[in-house]
Each structure stands twice: as structure tokens, then as C-alpha cells.
PDB file of C-alpha atoms in Angstrom:
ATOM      1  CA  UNK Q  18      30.900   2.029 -16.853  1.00 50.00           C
ATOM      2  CA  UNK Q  19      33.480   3.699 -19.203  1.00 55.00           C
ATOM      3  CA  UNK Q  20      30.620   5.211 -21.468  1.00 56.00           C
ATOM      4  CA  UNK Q  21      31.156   9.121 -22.152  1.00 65.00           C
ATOM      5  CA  UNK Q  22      27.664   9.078 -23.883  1.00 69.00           C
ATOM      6  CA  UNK Q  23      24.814   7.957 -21.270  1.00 71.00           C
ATOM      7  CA  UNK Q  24      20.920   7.947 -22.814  1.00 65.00           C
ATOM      8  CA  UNK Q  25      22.102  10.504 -25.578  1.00 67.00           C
ATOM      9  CA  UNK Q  26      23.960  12.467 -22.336  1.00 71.00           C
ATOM     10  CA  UNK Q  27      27.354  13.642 -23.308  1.00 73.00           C
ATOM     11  CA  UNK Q  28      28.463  12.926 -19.548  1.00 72.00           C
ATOM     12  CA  UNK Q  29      32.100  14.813 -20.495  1.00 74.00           C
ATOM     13  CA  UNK Q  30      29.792  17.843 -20.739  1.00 77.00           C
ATOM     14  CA  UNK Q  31      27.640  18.149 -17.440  1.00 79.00           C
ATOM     15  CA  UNK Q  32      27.361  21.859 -16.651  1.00 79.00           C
ATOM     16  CA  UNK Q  33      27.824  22.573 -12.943  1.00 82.00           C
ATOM     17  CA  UNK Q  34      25.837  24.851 -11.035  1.00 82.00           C
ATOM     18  CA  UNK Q  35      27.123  27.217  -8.811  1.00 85.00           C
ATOM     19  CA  UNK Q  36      25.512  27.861  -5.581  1.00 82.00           C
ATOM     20  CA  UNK Q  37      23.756  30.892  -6.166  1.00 85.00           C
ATOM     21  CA  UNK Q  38      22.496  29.757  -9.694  1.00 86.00           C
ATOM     22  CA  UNK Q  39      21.058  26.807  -7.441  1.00 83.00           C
ATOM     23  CA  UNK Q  40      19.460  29.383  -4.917  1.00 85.00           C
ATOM     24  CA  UNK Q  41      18.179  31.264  -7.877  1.00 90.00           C
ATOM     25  CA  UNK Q  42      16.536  28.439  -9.932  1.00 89.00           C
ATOM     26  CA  UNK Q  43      15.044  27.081  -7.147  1.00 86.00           C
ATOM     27  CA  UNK Q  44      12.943  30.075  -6.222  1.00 88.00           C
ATOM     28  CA  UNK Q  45      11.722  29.935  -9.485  1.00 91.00           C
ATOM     29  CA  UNK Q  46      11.229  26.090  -9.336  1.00 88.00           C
ATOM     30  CA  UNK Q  47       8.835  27.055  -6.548  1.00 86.00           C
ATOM     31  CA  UNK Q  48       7.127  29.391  -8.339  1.00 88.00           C
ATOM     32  CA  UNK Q  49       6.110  26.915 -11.096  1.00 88.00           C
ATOM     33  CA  UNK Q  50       9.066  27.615 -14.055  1.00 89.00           C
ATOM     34  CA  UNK Q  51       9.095  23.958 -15.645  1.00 89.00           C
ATOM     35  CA  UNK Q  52      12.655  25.598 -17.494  1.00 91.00           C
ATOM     36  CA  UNK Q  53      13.973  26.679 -13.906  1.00 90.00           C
ATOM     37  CA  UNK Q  54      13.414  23.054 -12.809  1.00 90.00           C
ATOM     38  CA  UNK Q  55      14.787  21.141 -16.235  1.00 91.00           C
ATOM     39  CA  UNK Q  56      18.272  23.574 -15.610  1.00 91.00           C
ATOM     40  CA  UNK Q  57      17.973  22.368 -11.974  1.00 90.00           C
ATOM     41  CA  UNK Q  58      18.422  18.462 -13.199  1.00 89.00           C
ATOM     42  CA  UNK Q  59      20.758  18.988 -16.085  1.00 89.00           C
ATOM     43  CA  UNK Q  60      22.973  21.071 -13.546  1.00 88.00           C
ATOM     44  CA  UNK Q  61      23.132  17.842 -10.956  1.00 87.00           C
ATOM     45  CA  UNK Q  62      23.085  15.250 -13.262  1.00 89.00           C
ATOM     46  CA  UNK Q  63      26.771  14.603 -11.739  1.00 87.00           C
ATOM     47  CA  UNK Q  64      25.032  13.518  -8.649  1.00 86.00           C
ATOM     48  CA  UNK Q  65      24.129  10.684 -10.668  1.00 88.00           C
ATOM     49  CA  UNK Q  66      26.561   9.767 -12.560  1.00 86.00           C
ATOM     50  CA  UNK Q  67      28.717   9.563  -9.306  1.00 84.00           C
ATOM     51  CA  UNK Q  68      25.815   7.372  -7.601  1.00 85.00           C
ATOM     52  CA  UNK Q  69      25.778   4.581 -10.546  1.00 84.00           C
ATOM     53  CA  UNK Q  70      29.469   4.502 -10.852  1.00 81.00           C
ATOM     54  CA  UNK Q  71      28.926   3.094  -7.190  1.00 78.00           C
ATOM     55  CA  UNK Q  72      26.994   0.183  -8.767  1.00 75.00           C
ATOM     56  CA  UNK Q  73      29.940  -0.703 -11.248  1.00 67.00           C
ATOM     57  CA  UNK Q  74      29.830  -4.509 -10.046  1.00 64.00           C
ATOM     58  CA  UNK Q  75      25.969  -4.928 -11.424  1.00 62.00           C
ATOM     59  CA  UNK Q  76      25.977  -6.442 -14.947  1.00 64.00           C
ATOM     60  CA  UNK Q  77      22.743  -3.779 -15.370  1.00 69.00           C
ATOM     61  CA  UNK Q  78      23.195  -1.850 -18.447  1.00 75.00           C
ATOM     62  CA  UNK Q  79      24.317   1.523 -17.961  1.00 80.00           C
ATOM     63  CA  UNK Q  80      21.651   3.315 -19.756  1.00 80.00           C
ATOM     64  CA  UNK Q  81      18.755   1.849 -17.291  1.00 82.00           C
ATOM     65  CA  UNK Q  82      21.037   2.470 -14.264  1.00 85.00           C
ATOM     66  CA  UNK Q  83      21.317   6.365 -14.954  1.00 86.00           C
ATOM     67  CA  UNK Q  84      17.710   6.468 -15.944  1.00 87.00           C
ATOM     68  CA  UNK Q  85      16.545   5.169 -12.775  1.00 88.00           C
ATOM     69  CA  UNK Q  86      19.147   7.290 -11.067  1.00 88.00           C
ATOM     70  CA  UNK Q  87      17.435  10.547 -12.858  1.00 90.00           C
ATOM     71  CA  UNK Q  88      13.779   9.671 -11.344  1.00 90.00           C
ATOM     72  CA  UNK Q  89      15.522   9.384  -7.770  1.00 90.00           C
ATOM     73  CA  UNK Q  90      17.460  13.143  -8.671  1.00 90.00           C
ATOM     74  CA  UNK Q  91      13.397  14.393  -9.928  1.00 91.00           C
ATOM     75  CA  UNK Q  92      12.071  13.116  -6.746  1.00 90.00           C
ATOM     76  CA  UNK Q  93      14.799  14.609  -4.665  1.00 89.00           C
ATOM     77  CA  UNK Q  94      14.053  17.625  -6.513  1.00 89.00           C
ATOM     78  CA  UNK Q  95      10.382  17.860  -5.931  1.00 87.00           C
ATOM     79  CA  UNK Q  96      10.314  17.232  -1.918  1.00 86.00           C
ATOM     80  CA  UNK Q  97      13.633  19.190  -1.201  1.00 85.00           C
ATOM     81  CA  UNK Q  98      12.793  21.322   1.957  1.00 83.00           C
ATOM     82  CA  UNK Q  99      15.511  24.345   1.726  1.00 78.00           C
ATOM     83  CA  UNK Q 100      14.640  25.357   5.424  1.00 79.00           C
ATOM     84  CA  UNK Q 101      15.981  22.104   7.107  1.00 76.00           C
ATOM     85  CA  UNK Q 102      19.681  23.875   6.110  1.00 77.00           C
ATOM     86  CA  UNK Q 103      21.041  20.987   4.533  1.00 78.00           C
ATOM     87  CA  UNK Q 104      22.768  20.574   1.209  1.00 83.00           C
ATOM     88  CA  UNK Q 105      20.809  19.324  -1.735  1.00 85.00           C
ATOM     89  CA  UNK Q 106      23.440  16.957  -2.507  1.00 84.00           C
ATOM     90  CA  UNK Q 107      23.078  15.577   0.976  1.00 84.00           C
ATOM     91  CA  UNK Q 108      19.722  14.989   0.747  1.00 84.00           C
ATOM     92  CA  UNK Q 109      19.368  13.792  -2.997  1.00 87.00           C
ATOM     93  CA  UNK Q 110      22.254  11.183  -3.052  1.00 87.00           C
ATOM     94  CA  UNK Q 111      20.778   9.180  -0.414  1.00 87.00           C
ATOM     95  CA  UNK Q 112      17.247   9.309  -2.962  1.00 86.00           C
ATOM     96  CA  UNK Q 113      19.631   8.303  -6.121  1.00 89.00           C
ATOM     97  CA  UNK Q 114      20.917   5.460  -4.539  1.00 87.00           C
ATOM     98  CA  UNK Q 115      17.624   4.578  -2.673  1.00 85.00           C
ATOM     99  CA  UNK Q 116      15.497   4.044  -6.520  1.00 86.00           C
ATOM    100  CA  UNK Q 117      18.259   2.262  -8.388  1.00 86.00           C
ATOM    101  CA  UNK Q 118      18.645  -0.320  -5.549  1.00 83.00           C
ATOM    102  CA  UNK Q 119      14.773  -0.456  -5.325  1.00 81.00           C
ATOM    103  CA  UNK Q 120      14.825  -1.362  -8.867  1.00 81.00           C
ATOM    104  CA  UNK Q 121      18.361  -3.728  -8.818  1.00 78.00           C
ATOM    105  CA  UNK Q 122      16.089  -5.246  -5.558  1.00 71.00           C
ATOM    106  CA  UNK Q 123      12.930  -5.464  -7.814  1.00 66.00           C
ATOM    107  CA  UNK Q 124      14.197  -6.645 -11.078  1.00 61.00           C
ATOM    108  CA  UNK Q 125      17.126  -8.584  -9.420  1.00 51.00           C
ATOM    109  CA  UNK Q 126      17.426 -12.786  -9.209  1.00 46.00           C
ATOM    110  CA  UNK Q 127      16.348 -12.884  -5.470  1.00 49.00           C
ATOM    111  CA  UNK Q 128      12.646 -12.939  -5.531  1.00 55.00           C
ATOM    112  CA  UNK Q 129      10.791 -11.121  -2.546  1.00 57.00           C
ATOM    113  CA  UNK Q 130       7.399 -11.893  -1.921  1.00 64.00           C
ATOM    114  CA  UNK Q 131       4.795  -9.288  -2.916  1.00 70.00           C
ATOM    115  CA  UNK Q 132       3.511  -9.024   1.254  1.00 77.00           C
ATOM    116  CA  UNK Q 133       6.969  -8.827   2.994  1.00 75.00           C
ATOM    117  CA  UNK Q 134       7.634  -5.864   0.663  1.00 76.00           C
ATOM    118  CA  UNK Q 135       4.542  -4.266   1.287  1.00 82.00           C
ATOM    119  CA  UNK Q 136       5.420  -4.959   5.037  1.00 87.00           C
ATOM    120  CA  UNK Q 137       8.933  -3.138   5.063  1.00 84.00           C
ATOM    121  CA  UNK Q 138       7.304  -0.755   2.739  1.00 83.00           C
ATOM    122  CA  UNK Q 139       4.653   0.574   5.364  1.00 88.00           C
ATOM    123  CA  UNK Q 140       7.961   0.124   7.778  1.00 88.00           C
ATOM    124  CA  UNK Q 141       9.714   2.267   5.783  1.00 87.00           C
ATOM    125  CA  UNK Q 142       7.255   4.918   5.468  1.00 88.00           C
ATOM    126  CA  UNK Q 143       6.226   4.481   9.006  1.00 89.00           C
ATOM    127  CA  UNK Q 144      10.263   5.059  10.243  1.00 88.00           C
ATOM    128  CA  UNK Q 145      10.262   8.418   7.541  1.00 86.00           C
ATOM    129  CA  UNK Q 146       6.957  10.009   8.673  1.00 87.00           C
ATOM    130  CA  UNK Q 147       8.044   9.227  12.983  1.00 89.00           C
ATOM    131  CA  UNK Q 148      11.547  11.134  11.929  1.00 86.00           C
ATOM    132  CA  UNK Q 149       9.705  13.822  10.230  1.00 85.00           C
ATOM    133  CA  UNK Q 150       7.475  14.212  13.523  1.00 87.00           C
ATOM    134  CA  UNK Q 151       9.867  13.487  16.698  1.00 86.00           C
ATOM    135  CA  UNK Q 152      13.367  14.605  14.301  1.00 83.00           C
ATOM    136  CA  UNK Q 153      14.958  11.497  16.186  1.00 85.00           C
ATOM    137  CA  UNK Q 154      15.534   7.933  14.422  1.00 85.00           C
ATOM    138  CA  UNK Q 155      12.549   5.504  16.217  1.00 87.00           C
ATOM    139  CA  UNK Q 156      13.212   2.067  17.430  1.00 88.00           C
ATOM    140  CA  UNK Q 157      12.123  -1.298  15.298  1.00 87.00           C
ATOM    141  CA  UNK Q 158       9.572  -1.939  17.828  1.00 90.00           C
ATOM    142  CA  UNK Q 159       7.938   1.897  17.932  1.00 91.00           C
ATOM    143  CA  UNK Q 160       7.893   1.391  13.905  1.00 91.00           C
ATOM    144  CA  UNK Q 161       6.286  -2.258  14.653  1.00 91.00           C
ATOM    145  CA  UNK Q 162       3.937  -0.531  16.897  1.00 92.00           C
ATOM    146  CA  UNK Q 163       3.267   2.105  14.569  1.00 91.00           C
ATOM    147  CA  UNK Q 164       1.799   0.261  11.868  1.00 92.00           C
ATOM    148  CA  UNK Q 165       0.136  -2.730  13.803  1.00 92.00           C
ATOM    149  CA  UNK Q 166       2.580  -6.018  12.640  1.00 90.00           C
ATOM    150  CA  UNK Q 167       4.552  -8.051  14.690  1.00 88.00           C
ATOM    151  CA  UNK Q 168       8.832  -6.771  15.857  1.00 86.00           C
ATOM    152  CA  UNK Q 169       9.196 -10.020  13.900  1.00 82.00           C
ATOM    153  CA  UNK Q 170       7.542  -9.886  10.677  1.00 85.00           C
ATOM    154  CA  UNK Q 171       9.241  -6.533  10.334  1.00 86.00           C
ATOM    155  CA  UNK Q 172      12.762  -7.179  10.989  1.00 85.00           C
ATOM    156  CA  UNK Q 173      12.300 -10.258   8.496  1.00 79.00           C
ATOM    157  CA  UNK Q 174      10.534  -7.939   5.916  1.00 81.00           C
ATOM    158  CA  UNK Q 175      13.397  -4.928   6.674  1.00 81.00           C
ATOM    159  CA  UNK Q 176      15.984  -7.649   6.299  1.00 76.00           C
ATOM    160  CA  UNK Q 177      14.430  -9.331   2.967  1.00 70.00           C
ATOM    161  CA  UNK Q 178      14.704  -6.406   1.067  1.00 69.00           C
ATOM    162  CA  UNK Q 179      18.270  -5.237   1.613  1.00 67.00           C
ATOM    163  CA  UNK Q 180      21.287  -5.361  -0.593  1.00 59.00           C
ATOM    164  CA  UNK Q 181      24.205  -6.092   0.998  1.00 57.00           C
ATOM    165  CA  UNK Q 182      26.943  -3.204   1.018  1.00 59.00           C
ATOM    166  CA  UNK Q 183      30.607  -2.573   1.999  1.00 59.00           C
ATOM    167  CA  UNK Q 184      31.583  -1.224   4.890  1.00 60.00           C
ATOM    168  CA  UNK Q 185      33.673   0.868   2.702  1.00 58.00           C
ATOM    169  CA  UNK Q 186      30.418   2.387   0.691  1.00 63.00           C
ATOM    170  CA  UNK Q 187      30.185   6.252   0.674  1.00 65.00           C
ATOM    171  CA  UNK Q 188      26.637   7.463   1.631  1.00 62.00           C
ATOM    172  CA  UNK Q 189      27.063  11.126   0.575  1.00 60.00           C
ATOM    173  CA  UNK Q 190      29.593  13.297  -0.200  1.00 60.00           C
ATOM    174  CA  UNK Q 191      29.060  16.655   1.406  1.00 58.00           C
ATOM    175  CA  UNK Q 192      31.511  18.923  -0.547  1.00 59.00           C
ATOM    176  CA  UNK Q 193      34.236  17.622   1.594  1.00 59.00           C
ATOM    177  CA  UNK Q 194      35.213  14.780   2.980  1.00 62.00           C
ATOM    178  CA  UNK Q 195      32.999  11.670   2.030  1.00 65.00           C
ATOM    179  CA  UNK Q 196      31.208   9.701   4.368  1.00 67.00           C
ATOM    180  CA  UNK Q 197      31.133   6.131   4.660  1.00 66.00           C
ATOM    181  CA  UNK Q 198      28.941   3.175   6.228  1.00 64.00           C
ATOM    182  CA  UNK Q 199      31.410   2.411   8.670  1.00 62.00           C
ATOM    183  CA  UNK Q 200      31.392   5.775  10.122  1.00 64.00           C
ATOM    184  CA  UNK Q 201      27.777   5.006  11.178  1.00 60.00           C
ATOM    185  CA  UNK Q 202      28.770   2.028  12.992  1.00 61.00           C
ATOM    186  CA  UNK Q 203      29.223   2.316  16.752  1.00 57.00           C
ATOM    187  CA  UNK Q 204      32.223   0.661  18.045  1.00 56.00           C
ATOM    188  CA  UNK Q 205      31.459  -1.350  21.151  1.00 52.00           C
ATOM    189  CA  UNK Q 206      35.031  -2.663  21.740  1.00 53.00           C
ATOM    190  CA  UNK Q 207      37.195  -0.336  21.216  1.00 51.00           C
ATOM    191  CA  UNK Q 208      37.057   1.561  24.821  1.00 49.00           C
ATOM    192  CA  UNK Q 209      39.229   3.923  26.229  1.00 44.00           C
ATOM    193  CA  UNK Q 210      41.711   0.903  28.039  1.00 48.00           C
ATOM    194  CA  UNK Q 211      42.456  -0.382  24.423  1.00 51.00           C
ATOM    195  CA  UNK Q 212      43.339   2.945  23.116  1.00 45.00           C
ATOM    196  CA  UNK Q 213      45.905   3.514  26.070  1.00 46.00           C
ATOM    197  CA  UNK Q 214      48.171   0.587  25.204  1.00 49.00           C
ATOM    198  CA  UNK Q 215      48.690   2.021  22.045  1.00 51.00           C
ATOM    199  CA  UNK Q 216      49.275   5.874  22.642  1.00 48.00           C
ATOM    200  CA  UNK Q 217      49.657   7.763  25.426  1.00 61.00           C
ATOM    201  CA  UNK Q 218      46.562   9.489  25.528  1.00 67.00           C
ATOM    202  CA  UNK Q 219      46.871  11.946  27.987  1.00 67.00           C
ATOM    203  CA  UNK Q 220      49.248  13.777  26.222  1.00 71.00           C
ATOM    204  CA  UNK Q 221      48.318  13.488  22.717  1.00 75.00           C
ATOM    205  CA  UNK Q 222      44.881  14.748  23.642  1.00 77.00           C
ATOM    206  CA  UNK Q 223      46.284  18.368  24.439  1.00 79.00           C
ATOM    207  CA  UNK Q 224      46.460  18.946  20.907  1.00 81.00           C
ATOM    208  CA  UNK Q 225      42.973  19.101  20.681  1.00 86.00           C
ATOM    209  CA  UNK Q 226      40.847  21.751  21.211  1.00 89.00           C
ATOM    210  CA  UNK Q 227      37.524  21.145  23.653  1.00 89.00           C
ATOM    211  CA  UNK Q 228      35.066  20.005  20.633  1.00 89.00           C
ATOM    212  CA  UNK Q 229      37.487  17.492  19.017  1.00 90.00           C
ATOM    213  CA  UNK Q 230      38.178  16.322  22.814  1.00 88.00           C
ATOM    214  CA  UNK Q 231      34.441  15.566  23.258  1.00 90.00           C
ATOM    215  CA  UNK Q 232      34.098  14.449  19.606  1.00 90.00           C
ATOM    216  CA  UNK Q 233      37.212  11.817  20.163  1.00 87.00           C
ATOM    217  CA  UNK Q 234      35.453  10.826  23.618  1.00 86.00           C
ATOM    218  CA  UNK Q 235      32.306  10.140  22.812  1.00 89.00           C
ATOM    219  CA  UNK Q 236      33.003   8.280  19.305  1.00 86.00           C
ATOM    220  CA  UNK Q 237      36.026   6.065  20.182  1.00 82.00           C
ATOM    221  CA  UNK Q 238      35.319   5.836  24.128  1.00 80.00           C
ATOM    222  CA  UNK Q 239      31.503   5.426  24.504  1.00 84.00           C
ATOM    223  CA  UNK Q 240      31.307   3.850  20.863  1.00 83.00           C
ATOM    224  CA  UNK Q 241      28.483   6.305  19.506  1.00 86.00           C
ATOM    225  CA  UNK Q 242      28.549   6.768  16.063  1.00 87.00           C
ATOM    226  CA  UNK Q 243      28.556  10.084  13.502  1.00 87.00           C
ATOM    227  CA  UNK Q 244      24.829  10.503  14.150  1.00 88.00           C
ATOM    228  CA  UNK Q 245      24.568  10.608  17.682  1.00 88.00           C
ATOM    229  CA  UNK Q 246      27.419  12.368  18.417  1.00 89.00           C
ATOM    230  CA  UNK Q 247      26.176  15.390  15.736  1.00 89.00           C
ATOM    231  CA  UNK Q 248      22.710  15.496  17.628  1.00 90.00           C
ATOM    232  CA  UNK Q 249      24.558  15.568  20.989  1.00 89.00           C
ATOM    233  CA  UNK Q 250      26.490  18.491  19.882  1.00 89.00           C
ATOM    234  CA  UNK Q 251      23.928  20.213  17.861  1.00 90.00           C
ATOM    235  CA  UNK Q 252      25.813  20.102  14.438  1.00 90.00           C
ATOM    236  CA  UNK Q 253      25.984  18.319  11.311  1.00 89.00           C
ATOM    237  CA  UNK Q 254      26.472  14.765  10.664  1.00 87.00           C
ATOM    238  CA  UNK Q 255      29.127  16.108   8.168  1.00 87.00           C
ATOM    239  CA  UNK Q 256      30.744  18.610  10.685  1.00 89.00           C
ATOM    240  CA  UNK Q 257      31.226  15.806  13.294  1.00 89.00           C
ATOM    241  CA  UNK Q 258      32.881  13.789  10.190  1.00 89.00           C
ATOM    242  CA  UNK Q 259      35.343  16.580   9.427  1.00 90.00           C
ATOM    243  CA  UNK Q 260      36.192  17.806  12.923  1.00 91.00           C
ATOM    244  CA  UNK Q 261      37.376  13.879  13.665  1.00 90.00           C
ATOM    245  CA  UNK Q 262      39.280  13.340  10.509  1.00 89.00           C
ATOM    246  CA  UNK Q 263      41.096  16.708  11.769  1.00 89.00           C
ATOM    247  CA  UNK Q 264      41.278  15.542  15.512  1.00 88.00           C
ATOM    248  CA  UNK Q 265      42.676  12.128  14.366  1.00 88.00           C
ATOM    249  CA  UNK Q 266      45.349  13.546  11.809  1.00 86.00           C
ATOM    250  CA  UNK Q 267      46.094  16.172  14.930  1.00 84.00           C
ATOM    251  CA  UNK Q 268      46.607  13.085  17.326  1.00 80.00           C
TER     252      UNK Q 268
END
């Protein structure tokens, strides 16, 4: 994972794009300019360099790692929708990481039937188009419904597929702080009569300003995680992130 030179990629090199060359090349993308959308991947080719340094405890060769990584980067490119207001890093790391584990999964030494994939395939498309259409995440049994197989067979096939990741794993980096997997992860135990033998509460919360009151009450008193507390609010996922890491340093 030490290699400077990556498929004949001086990775010491990488140009970076700034945001309005980004803006600008992908108008033209749009419009058809095969150049515009070549500068477009050389200018985020960081994106995956940073994804398959992630995968540093695979004995995969390097090489076939950032390859993979660069058809998840030309996919991200292709369906990138500017008007949902997101980042393109936000949306294309998640895509990076999502086609070299498909292949690690594929290609790795724990075989998965040809049908369960297929199954949390369809599941997986099934879950992507329902988000698309409602813009909320749908239940197991909604996507089991969706595509006509039993809540079993598609937890089993769901579960067959995954690799198994660190609580401690970024999932994007948002030009800020980074977000990890446990910052998804609803706490259940950690309620409000825990926190009070530990701080005094009452008085530490007066530091904080109405948002980071709600943000600290909802994520560490009714246990919701990053995700539901940004569509309760109506901001970001990476917003919610930042205002808590404030609230918390505050407290």
C-alpha cells in the first residue's frame, strides 16, 4: 500500500480540482465532452486512492484494487444527480467502496451461491429504487414485499454477502469531519439516567445553543442515530455530524 506509482498513476501527482473547475467540467460532461469527463476522473482519482488505502488488510494486489476503485469513481460519475445538493465526494465514496468489496466479495475465499446473490441483488436494487421513490430508507419486509421472496430468504441473502467492517470504518469524508459506522448506530442504552451520573446535565447543557440541545437529545437520549436525526431536522447527515462533535467538545 506504500506504492507511489499505481497502474502507471504517479499517485504523488494527482491534480485536485477546485470547486468551480468541478461545476465547470461537469456542465460540459453533460453536454457530451468525453475530455471534460476524462479531467473529471483524473481530478478525483484521490477519492480512490483514499478508498483502497481503507482495504490495506486485503493481500489483493494494489494495482486491481485501484482499478476496480476507478470503475466505481466512472459509475459515480455517470449517475451523479447535481440537483439532490450533495457533494460528489459524498455520493461517489460510498460507489468506490461499494465495487471493490463487490469484487473482494466475488473473487474472495467465501463462496456465495449464484441464487442468494441474485436474491440480495434484486434486494438491493429493490431498497435503491423504494429510496429513490418515498426519499425514506424502507423496512426488510417492504423490500421482501417488493420483490415477491420470503423476510427470510432475504435477510439470509443480505447477510451472505456482507464483509464484515469496524465500527471504526469511515463511510465518507465530507470535507470535514469524517464519518464513521458507529455514528450510524443507535444507542439503545445509553438514556438520559446514565448520562446524569456522570455530568450534571442541567447545567452543562446551557452551553448549547437550541439545535445542538435537540441534536444532543435526540441522539444520546432517544438513541436515534446521524440519519434520523438529519431528516428530523431537515439537514445534512454531515451537518448533524459536525454540529455534535461541536456540542460534545462545548459540553
Amino acid at each position: 500500500m506504500g506504492k507511489v506509482e499505481i497502474c502507471g498513476v504517479n499517485t504523488a501527482k494527482l491534480p485536485l480540482l477546485a470547486q468551480e473547475e468541478k461545476d465547470v467540467l461537469f456542465e460540459q460532461i453533460a453536454q457530451g465532452d468525453v475530455v471534460a469527463r476524462e479531467k473529471y476522473i483524473e481530478g478525483n482519482l484521490r477519492l480512490v486512492l483514499s478508498v483502497i488505502k481503507r482495504f490495506s488488510a486485503n493481500e489483493e494486489n494494489v494495482d486491481d484494487l485501484f482499478q476496480i476503485g476507478c470503475v466505481g469513481l466512472i459509475k459515480a460519475i455517470d449517475n451523479f444527480d447535481r440537483s439532490l445538493g450533495v457533494k460528489f465526494s459524498t455520493y461517489a465514496v460510498p460507489m468506490i467502496m461499494g465495487e471493490i468489496r463487490r469484487y473482494l466479495r466475488d473473487g474472495g475465499s467465501i463462496r456465495v451461491s449464484r441464487s442468494l446473490k441474485d436474491i440480495a441483488y434484486r434486494a438491493m436494487q429493490a431498497r435503491e429504487s423504494m429510496m429513490n421513490a418515498s426519499q425514506k430508507e424502507p423496512s426488510v419486509e417492504e423490500i421482501a414485499t417488493e420483490i415477491g421472496i420470503s423476510l427470510e430468504d432475504v435477510v439470509y441473502a443480505l447477510d451472505a454477502i456482507q464483509s464484515p467492517v469496524s465500527l471504526y470504518d469511515p463511510i465518507y469524508t465530507d470535507g470535514g469531519d469524517t464519518l464513521y459506522v458507529m455514528d450510524q448506530i443507535s444507542d439503545k442504552k445509553n438514556k438520559e439516567e446514565n448520562w446524569v451520573e456522570h455530568i450534571t446535565l442541567s447545567e452543562v447543557m446551557q452551553r448549547l445553543n437550541e439545535r445542538e440541545k435537540e441534536i444532543i437529545s435526540l441522539r444520546f437520549f432517544e438513541g436515534k442515530t446521524q440519519m434520523e436525526v438529519a431528516q428530523h431536522i431537515g439537514i445534512s447527515q454531515a451537518q448533524v455530524s459536525r454540529l455534535e462533535k461541536n456540542a460534545l467538545k462545548s459540553m
